[in-house]
């Protein structure tokens, strides 16, 4: 029987801007080790990545941009010229061999795609991926090459499929949305904190696509301090309706874990209840519409010790039908508590009353419900007619 595959190598951790940067792929290693500690990974399921070639990168990115990334990573760059490509900024600093590190992440996502689309695996997970802010000719928001967009375009050309892209990162999946904004074969759903206070500031409900792609771009900009109940209601309702409307051939999910209440860069209040729900419904949609075809990548997530490993491990556990609750593996806790700057959680679940009560809960819930209604108006109006 075919099983899910986990794309991993410690080389993927080479995507590292500097020691002080909030984007830290050590979280991928922590998640991998957590799964190993509970015996959830088998040797044949772990696939090492291959670096993407320039032709694959050019499915989305301009050649001039690819060359600029190469030169910057080799120390051969002009500061003003690099800045025009979004390189050397505070968000996306230049680091040695940045092209190779970025291309390896893209290659890992493309391997995940091929394993699933060629029928060699039921599902595939590349936690190093999910760099959804990268644009055709510019780095943005910690993202150099946009592996999500490249993978989607790759699937369209090689396999001729309709792709449902679901982005649950707290930041709007702008790079992917704009890459396929006029494409009727790619439907994007992004659930994110409103851009009123958070990068990148886009992702309004009015962004519905254009031309042939009109009606295939969905955004749910939710209010700051949104909690599990409201988040899960919006996620379940929107994804079920959109999947039934679009009827995809494959589902591609970006699983940023930065909507968690511990995340230092956002203002949402999700707990592990949300991160248990996300992959379960994604798998349901994959089984119902896509013959099980589901590719998942990582994304944001900046509390790398307490939030990300538990949230991302859930994806793999759901893919494999493994249930986990109660205490985390003691071997993992004992190994990493010595190095963690914070006290690690001892259970898969977050403790009750882990954060202060949100005084505007009812107002936030009602506001989010209105956003959902407006975002899905097109679908619901069509059903009525």
CSV table of C-alpha atoms in Angstrom, one decimal:
chain,number,residue,atom,x,y,z
A,1,UNK,CA,0.0,0.0,0.0
A,2,UNK,CA,1.3,3.5,-0.9
A,3,UNK,CA,2.1,5.7,2.0
A,4,UNK,CA,2.7,9.5,2.5
A,5,UNK,CA,6.3,10.8,2.0
A,6,UNK,CA,8.2,13.3,4.0
A,7,UNK,CA,10.8,15.4,2.1
A,8,UNK,CA,13.7,16.1,4.4
A,9,UNK,CA,17.4,16.6,4.7
A,10,UNK,CA,19.4,18.8,7.1
A,11,UNK,CA,20.6,20.7,4.0
A,12,UNK,CA,17.2,22.3,4.0
A,13,UNK,CA,18.3,24.2,7.1
A,14,UNK,CA,20.8,26.1,5.0
A,15,UNK,CA,18.1,28.6,4.2
A,16,UNK,CA,19.2,30.9,7.0
A,17,UNK,CA,19.5,34.6,6.9
A,18,UNK,CA,21.3,35.2,10.1
A,19,UNK,CA,21.2,34.3,13.8
A,20,UNK,CA,19.0,37.2,14.7
A,21,UNK,CA,16.4,36.7,11.9
A,22,UNK,CA,13.0,35.5,13.0
A,23,UNK,CA,12.8,33.0,10.1
A,24,UNK,CA,14.6,30.0,11.5
A,25,UNK,CA,14.4,26.6,9.7
A,26,UNK,CA,15.6,24.8,12.8
A,27,UNK,CA,11.9,24.4,13.4
A,28,UNK,CA,11.9,21.8,10.6
A,29,UNK,CA,14.5,19.7,12.4
A,30,UNK,CA,12.6,20.0,15.7
A,31,UNK,CA,9.5,18.7,14.0
A,32,UNK,CA,11.3,15.9,12.3
A,33,UNK,CA,12.9,14.9,15.6
A,34,UNK,CA,9.5,15.0,17.4
A,35,UNK,CA,8.0,12.7,14.8
A,36,UNK,CA,11.0,10.4,15.0
A,37,UNK,CA,10.7,10.3,18.8
A,38,UNK,CA,7.3,8.8,18.6
A,39,UNK,CA,8.1,6.4,15.8
A,40,UNK,CA,5.9,8.1,13.3
A,41,UNK,CA,8.5,8.2,10.5
A,42,UNK,CA,9.7,5.1,8.6
A,43,UNK,CA,13.0,5.1,6.6
A,44,UNK,CA,11.3,4.5,3.3
A,45,UNK,CA,9.0,7.5,3.8
A,46,UNK,CA,11.8,10.0,4.2
A,47,UNK,CA,12.9,11.3,0.8
A,48,UNK,CA,16.0,13.6,0.4
A,49,UNK,CA,15.5,16.7,-1.7
A,50,UNK,CA,17.0,17.5,-5.1
A,51,UNK,CA,17.8,21.1,-6.1
A,52,UNK,CA,15.5,22.7,-8.6
A,53,UNK,CA,17.1,23.7,-11.9
A,54,UNK,CA,16.9,27.2,-13.4
A,55,UNK,CA,14.2,26.1,-15.9
A,56,UNK,CA,12.0,25.1,-13.1
A,57,UNK,CA,12.6,28.3,-11.2
A,58,UNK,CA,11.8,30.2,-14.4
A,59,UNK,CA,8.3,28.8,-14.5
A,60,UNK,CA,7.5,31.7,-12.2
A,61,UNK,CA,10.6,33.9,-11.7
A,62,UNK,CA,12.3,36.2,-14.2
A,63,UNK,CA,15.7,35.0,-15.4
A,64,UNK,CA,17.2,38.3,-14.4
A,65,UNK,CA,16.0,37.8,-10.9
A,66,UNK,CA,17.4,34.3,-10.7
A,67,UNK,CA,20.8,35.6,-11.8
A,68,UNK,CA,20.6,38.4,-9.2
A,69,UNK,CA,20.0,35.9,-6.5
A,70,UNK,CA,23.0,33.8,-7.7
A,71,UNK,CA,25.3,36.8,-7.7
A,72,UNK,CA,24.1,38.0,-4.3
A,73,UNK,CA,24.8,34.6,-2.8
A,74,UNK,CA,28.3,34.7,-4.2
A,75,UNK,CA,29.1,38.1,-2.8
A,76,UNK,CA,29.1,39.6,-6.3
A,77,UNK,CA,26.3,42.2,-6.1
A,78,UNK,CA,25.7,45.9,-6.3
A,79,UNK,CA,23.7,47.1,-3.3
A,80,UNK,CA,21.3,49.4,-5.1
A,81,UNK,CA,20.7,46.9,-7.9
A,82,UNK,CA,20.1,44.1,-5.4
A,83,UNK,CA,17.5,46.2,-3.5
A,84,UNK,CA,15.5,46.5,-6.7
A,85,UNK,CA,15.1,42.7,-6.5
A,86,UNK,CA,14.2,42.9,-2.8
A,87,UNK,CA,17.5,41.5,-1.8
A,88,UNK,CA,19.6,42.9,1.1
A,89,UNK,CA,16.5,44.2,2.9
A,90,UNK,CA,15.8,43.8,6.6
A,91,UNK,CA,13.2,41.1,5.8
A,92,UNK,CA,15.3,39.3,3.2
A,93,UNK,CA,19.0,39.8,3.9
A,94,UNK,CA,21.7,38.4,1.6
A,95,UNK,CA,23.5,35.3,2.8
A,96,UNK,CA,26.1,33.0,1.3
A,97,UNK,CA,24.8,30.4,-1.3
A,98,UNK,CA,21.3,31.8,-1.0
A,99,UNK,CA,20.4,30.6,-4.5
A,100,UNK,CA,21.4,27.0,-3.8
A,101,UNK,CA,19.6,27.0,-0.4
A,102,UNK,CA,16.4,28.4,-2.0
A,103,UNK,CA,16.5,26.2,-5.0
A,104,UNK,CA,16.8,23.1,-2.8
A,105,UNK,CA,13.5,24.1,-1.1
A,106,UNK,CA,11.8,24.5,-4.4
A,107,UNK,CA,13.2,21.1,-5.5
A,108,UNK,CA,11.9,19.5,-2.3
A,109,UNK,CA,8.4,20.8,-3.1
A,110,UNK,CA,8.6,19.6,-6.7
A,111,UNK,CA,9.6,16.2,-5.5
A,112,UNK,CA,6.5,16.2,-3.2
A,113,UNK,CA,4.4,17.1,-6.2
A,114,UNK,CA,5.8,14.3,-8.5
A,115,UNK,CA,5.5,11.7,-5.8
A,116,UNK,CA,1.8,12.4,-5.4
A,117,UNK,CA,0.9,13.1,-9.0
A,118,UNK,CA,2.8,10.1,-10.3
A,119,UNK,CA,0.9,7.9,-7.9
A,120,UNK,CA,4.0,6.9,-5.8
A,121,UNK,CA,2.6,8.4,-2.6
A,122,UNK,CA,-0.8,9.2,-1.2
A,123,UNK,CA,0.2,12.5,0.2
A,124,UNK,CA,3.5,14.4,0.5
A,125,UNK,CA,4.9,16.9,3.0
A,126,UNK,CA,7.7,19.4,2.7
A,127,UNK,CA,7.9,21.5,5.8
A,128,UNK,CA,10.8,23.6,4.5
A,129,UNK,CA,8.5,25.0,1.8
A,130,UNK,CA,5.6,27.4,1.9
A,131,UNK,CA,7.6,30.6,0.8
A,132,UNK,CA,4.4,32.2,-0.5
A,133,UNK,CA,5.5,35.9,-0.6
A,134,UNK,CA,8.1,35.6,-3.4
A,135,UNK,CA,7.2,37.5,-6.6
A,136,UNK,CA,8.2,37.0,-10.2
A,137,UNK,CA,11.1,39.4,-10.0
A,138,UNK,CA,11.4,40.3,-6.3
A,139,UNK,CA,12.1,38.7,-2.9
A,140,UNK,CA,9.6,39.6,-0.2
A,141,UNK,CA,8.7,38.7,3.4
A,142,UNK,CA,11.5,36.2,4.1
A,143,UNK,CA,10.8,34.5,0.8
A,144,UNK,CA,13.3,34.3,-2.1
A,145,UNK,CA,11.9,31.7,-4.5
A,146,UNK,CA,8.2,31.0,-4.3
A,147,UNK,CA,8.1,27.2,-4.2
A,148,UNK,CA,4.3,27.2,-3.9
A,149,UNK,CA,3.7,29.2,-7.1
A,150,UNK,CA,6.4,27.2,-9.0
A,151,UNK,CA,4.9,23.9,-7.9
A,152,UNK,CA,1.4,25.0,-9.0
A,153,UNK,CA,2.6,26.1,-12.4
A,154,UNK,CA,4.6,22.9,-12.7
A,155,UNK,CA,1.5,20.9,-12.0
A,156,UNK,CA,-0.6,22.8,-14.5
A,157,UNK,CA,2.0,22.3,-17.3
A,158,UNK,CA,3.1,18.7,-16.6
A,159,UNK,CA,-0.1,17.2,-15.3
A,160,UNK,CA,-2.9,19.5,-16.6
A,161,UNK,CA,-4.7,19.6,-13.3
A,162,UNK,CA,-7.0,22.1,-11.5
A,163,UNK,CA,-5.3,23.1,-8.3
A,164,UNK,CA,-6.9,24.3,-5.0
A,165,UNK,CA,-4.4,26.3,-3.0
A,166,UNK,CA,-5.3,26.7,0.7
A,167,UNK,CA,-3.2,29.1,2.7
A,168,UNK,CA,-3.7,29.2,6.5
A,169,UNK,CA,-0.6,31.3,7.3
A,170,UNK,CA,-1.4,34.4,9.4
A,171,UNK,CA,0.0,36.5,6.6
A,172,UNK,CA,-1.8,36.8,3.3
A,173,UNK,CA,-0.5,34.4,0.5
A,174,UNK,CA,0.0,37.3,-1.8
A,175,UNK,CA,2.7,35.9,-4.1
A,176,UNK,CA,0.6,32.9,-5.0
A,177,UNK,CA,-2.6,34.8,-5.4
A,178,UNK,CA,-1.1,37.3,-7.8
A,179,UNK,CA,0.7,34.7,-9.8
A,180,UNK,CA,-2.6,33.0,-10.7
A,181,UNK,CA,-5.0,35.9,-10.4
A,182,UNK,CA,-6.3,35.5,-13.9
A,183,UNK,CA,-6.2,31.7,-14.1
A,184,UNK,CA,-9.4,29.7,-13.9
A,185,UNK,CA,-7.5,26.4,-13.3
A,186,UNK,CA,-6.1,27.6,-9.9
A,187,UNK,CA,-8.3,28.5,-7.0
A,188,UNK,CA,-6.7,30.3,-4.0
A,189,UNK,CA,-8.1,30.5,-0.5
A,190,UNK,CA,-6.2,32.5,2.1
A,191,UNK,CA,-7.3,32.9,5.7
A,192,UNK,CA,-5.1,35.5,7.4
A,193,UNK,CA,-5.0,38.3,9.9
A,194,UNK,CA,-6.3,41.5,8.4
A,195,UNK,CA,-3.6,43.5,6.7
A,196,UNK,CA,-4.6,46.6,8.6
A,197,UNK,CA,-1.8,46.0,11.0
A,198,UNK,CA,0.1,43.1,9.5
A,199,UNK,CA,2.4,42.5,6.5
A,200,UNK,CA,1.8,42.4,3.5
A,201,UNK,CA,-1.4,44.5,3.8
A,202,UNK,CA,-3.2,42.8,1.0
A,203,UNK,CA,-5.8,40.0,0.9
A,204,UNK,CA,-9.1,41.9,1.1
A,205,UNK,CA,-12.4,40.1,0.3
A,206,UNK,CA,-12.7,42.3,-2.8
A,207,UNK,CA,-9.6,40.6,-4.4
A,208,UNK,CA,-11.6,38.0,-6.3
A,209,UNK,CA,-9.5,37.4,-9.4
A,210,UNK,CA,-9.6,39.0,-12.8
A,211,UNK,CA,-10.4,37.9,-16.4
A,212,UNK,CA,-10.8,34.2,-16.6
A,213,UNK,CA,-9.7,33.9,-13.0
A,214,UNK,CA,-12.5,36.0,-11.6
A,215,UNK,CA,-14.3,34.2,-8.9
A,216,UNK,CA,-11.4,31.9,-8.1
A,217,UNK,CA,-9.6,34.0,-5.6
A,218,UNK,CA,-10.9,34.0,-2.0
A,219,UNK,CA,-9.7,35.9,1.0
A,220,UNK,CA,-10.8,35.8,4.6
A,221,UNK,CA,-9.0,38.7,6.4
A,222,UNK,CA,-9.9,38.0,10.0
A,223,UNK,CA,-9.7,40.3,13.0
A,224,UNK,CA,-6.8,40.5,15.3
A,225,UNK,CA,-7.2,38.3,18.4
A,226,UNK,CA,-9.4,35.8,16.6
A,227,UNK,CA,-9.7,32.6,18.6
A,228,UNK,CA,-10.2,28.9,17.8
A,229,UNK,CA,-14.0,28.8,17.5
A,230,UNK,CA,-14.3,31.6,15.0
A,231,UNK,CA,-11.2,30.6,13.1
A,232,UNK,CA,-12.3,27.0,12.7
A,233,UNK,CA,-15.8,28.0,11.7
A,234,UNK,CA,-14.5,30.2,8.9
A,235,UNK,CA,-12.0,27.6,7.8
A,236,UNK,CA,-14.5,24.7,7.7
A,237,UNK,CA,-17.3,26.7,6.0
A,238,UNK,CA,-15.2,28.3,3.4
A,239,UNK,CA,-13.1,25.3,2.4
A,240,UNK,CA,-16.1,23.0,2.1
A,241,UNK,CA,-18.0,25.5,0.0
A,242,UNK,CA,-15.1,26.4,-2.2
A,243,UNK,CA,-14.0,22.8,-2.8
A,244,UNK,CA,-17.6,21.9,-3.9
A,245,UNK,CA,-17.7,25.0,-6.1
A,246,UNK,CA,-14.2,24.5,-7.7
A,247,UNK,CA,-14.0,20.7,-7.7
A,248,UNK,CA,-10.2,20.4,-7.7
A,249,UNK,CA,-8.0,17.6,-9.0
A,250,UNK,CA,-5.4,18.2,-6.3
A,251,UNK,CA,-5.2,20.2,-3.1
A,252,UNK,CA,-2.0,22.1,-2.2
A,253,UNK,CA,-1.9,23.5,1.4
A,254,UNK,CA,0.4,26.1,2.8
A,255,UNK,CA,0.6,25.5,6.6
A,256,UNK,CA,2.0,28.5,8.3
A,257,UNK,CA,1.8,28.1,12.1
A,258,UNK,CA,1.9,31.7,13.0
A,259,UNK,CA,-1.7,32.1,13.9
A,260,UNK,CA,-0.9,30.5,17.2
A,261,UNK,CA,-1.3,32.7,20.3
A,262,UNK,CA,2.4,32.3,21.2
A,263,UNK,CA,3.6,33.6,17.8
A,264,UNK,CA,5.7,36.8,18.3
A,265,UNK,CA,4.9,38.4,14.9
A,266,UNK,CA,1.1,38.2,14.7
A,267,UNK,CA,-1.9,39.0,16.8
A,268,UNK,CA,-4.1,35.9,16.5
A,269,UNK,CA,-5.1,33.5,19.3
A,270,UNK,CA,-5.4,30.1,17.8
A,271,UNK,CA,-4.4,27.0,19.9
A,272,UNK,CA,-3.5,23.5,18.9
A,273,UNK,CA,-7.3,22.9,18.4
A,274,UNK,CA,-7.0,24.9,15.2
A,275,UNK,CA,-3.8,23.0,14.1
A,276,UNK,CA,-5.5,19.7,14.6
A,277,UNK,CA,-8.5,20.8,12.5
A,278,UNK,CA,-6.5,22.2,9.5
A,279,UNK,CA,-5.0,19.0,8.2
A,280,UNK,CA,-8.0,16.8,9.0
A,281,UNK,CA,-10.3,18.9,6.8
A,282,UNK,CA,-7.6,19.1,4.1
A,283,UNK,CA,-7.4,15.3,4.0
A,284,UNK,CA,-11.2,15.1,3.8
A,285,UNK,CA,-11.2,17.4,0.8
A,286,UNK,CA,-8.4,15.5,-0.9
A,287,UNK,CA,-10.2,12.2,-0.4
A,288,UNK,CA,-13.6,13.6,-1.6
A,289,UNK,CA,-12.5,15.5,-4.7
A,290,UNK,CA,-8.9,14.7,-5.5
A,291,UNK,CA,-8.5,10.9,-5.3
A,292,UNK,CA,-6.5,11.6,-2.1
A,293,UNK,CA,-3.9,13.9,-3.9
A,294,UNK,CA,-2.6,16.3,-1.2
A,295,UNK,CA,0.7,18.2,-1.2
A,296,UNK,CA,1.5,20.2,2.0
A,297,UNK,CA,4.2,22.6,2.8
A,298,UNK,CA,5.2,24.7,5.8
A,299,UNK,CA,5.3,28.5,5.9
A,300,UNK,CA,5.4,31.0,8.7
A,301,UNK,CA,5.7,30.2,12.3
A,302,UNK,CA,8.1,32.0,14.6
A,303,UNK,CA,7.7,30.4,18.0
A,304,UNK,CA,9.9,27.6,16.8
A,305,UNK,CA,10.1,25.7,20.1
A,306,UNK,CA,6.6,25.6,21.5
A,307,UNK,CA,4.1,26.1,18.7
A,308,UNK,CA,5.6,25.1,15.3
A,309,UNK,CA,6.8,21.5,16.1
A,310,UNK,CA,3.4,20.4,17.5
A,311,UNK,CA,1.4,22.2,14.8
A,312,UNK,CA,3.5,20.8,11.9
A,313,UNK,CA,3.8,17.3,13.3
A,314,UNK,CA,0.0,17.2,13.2
A,315,UNK,CA,0.0,17.4,9.4
A,316,UNK,CA,2.1,14.2,9.1
A,317,UNK,CA,0.2,12.4,11.8
A,318,UNK,CA,-3.1,13.1,10.0
A,319,UNK,CA,-1.6,12.0,6.7
A,320,UNK,CA,-0.7,8.7,8.2
A,321,UNK,CA,-3.9,8.2,10.3
A,322,UNK,CA,-1.9,8.4,13.6
A,323,UNK,CA,-3.7,9.8,16.6
A,324,UNK,CA,-1.7,11.7,19.3
A,325,UNK,CA,-2.8,13.3,22.5
A,326,UNK,CA,-1.6,13.8,26.0
A,327,UNK,CA,2.1,13.9,26.8
A,328,UNK,CA,4.7,14.7,24.2
A,329,UNK,CA,7.5,12.1,23.9
A,330,UNK,CA,9.8,12.4,26.9
A,331,UNK,CA,12.9,11.7,24.8
A,332,UNK,CA,12.1,14.8,22.7
A,333,UNK,CA,11.4,16.9,25.7
A,334,UNK,CA,14.6,15.8,27.5
A,335,UNK,CA,16.7,16.3,24.4
A,336,UNK,CA,15.6,19.8,23.5
A,337,UNK,CA,14.6,21.4,26.8
A,338,UNK,CA,18.3,21.8,27.5
A,339,UNK,CA,18.7,24.0,24.4
A,340,UNK,CA,15.4,25.8,24.4
A,341,UNK,CA,15.3,29.4,25.7
A,342,UNK,CA,11.7,28.8,26.8
A,343,UNK,CA,9.9,26.1,28.8
A,344,UNK,CA,8.6,23.5,26.3
A,345,UNK,CA,5.0,22.4,26.5
A,346,UNK,CA,4.6,18.8,27.9
A,347,UNK,CA,1.4,17.9,26.0
A,348,UNK,CA,0.2,17.9,22.4
A,349,UNK,CA,-2.7,20.2,23.5
A,350,UNK,CA,-2.4,23.7,24.9
A,351,UNK,CA,-3.5,24.0,28.5
A,352,UNK,CA,-6.9,25.6,29.1
A,353,UNK,CA,-6.8,29.4,29.8
A,354,UNK,CA,-3.3,29.6,28.3
A,355,UNK,CA,-3.8,33.3,27.5
A,356,UNK,CA,-5.8,36.1,29.0
A,357,UNK,CA,-9.5,36.3,28.0
A,358,UNK,CA,-10.2,38.4,24.9
A,359,UNK,CA,-12.7,41.2,25.9
A,360,UNK,CA,-13.9,41.7,22.3
A,361,UNK,CA,-14.6,38.1,21.6
A,362,UNK,CA,-18.2,38.5,20.5
A,363,UNK,CA,-17.5,41.5,18.4
A,364,UNK,CA,-14.6,39.7,16.7
A,365,UNK,CA,-16.7,36.6,16.1
A,366,UNK,CA,-19.5,38.6,14.5
A,367,UNK,CA,-17.1,40.7,12.4
A,368,UNK,CA,-15.5,37.5,11.1
A,369,UNK,CA,-18.8,35.9,10.3
A,370,UNK,CA,-19.7,39.0,8.2
A,371,UNK,CA,-16.4,38.7,6.4
A,372,UNK,CA,-17.1,35.1,5.6
A,373,UNK,CA,-20.5,35.9,4.2
A,374,UNK,CA,-19.1,38.6,2.0
A,375,UNK,CA,-16.2,36.5,0.8
A,376,UNK,CA,-18.4,33.6,-0.2
A,377,UNK,CA,-21.2,35.8,-1.7
A,378,UNK,CA,-20.4,34.9,-5.2
A,379,UNK,CA,-20.7,31.2,-4.6
A,380,UNK,CA,-23.8,31.5,-2.5
A,381,UNK,CA,-25.5,33.8,-4.9
A,382,UNK,CA,-24.8,31.4,-7.8
A,383,UNK,CA,-26.4,28.6,-5.7
A,384,UNK,CA,-29.5,30.6,-5.1
A,385,UNK,CA,-29.9,31.3,-8.8
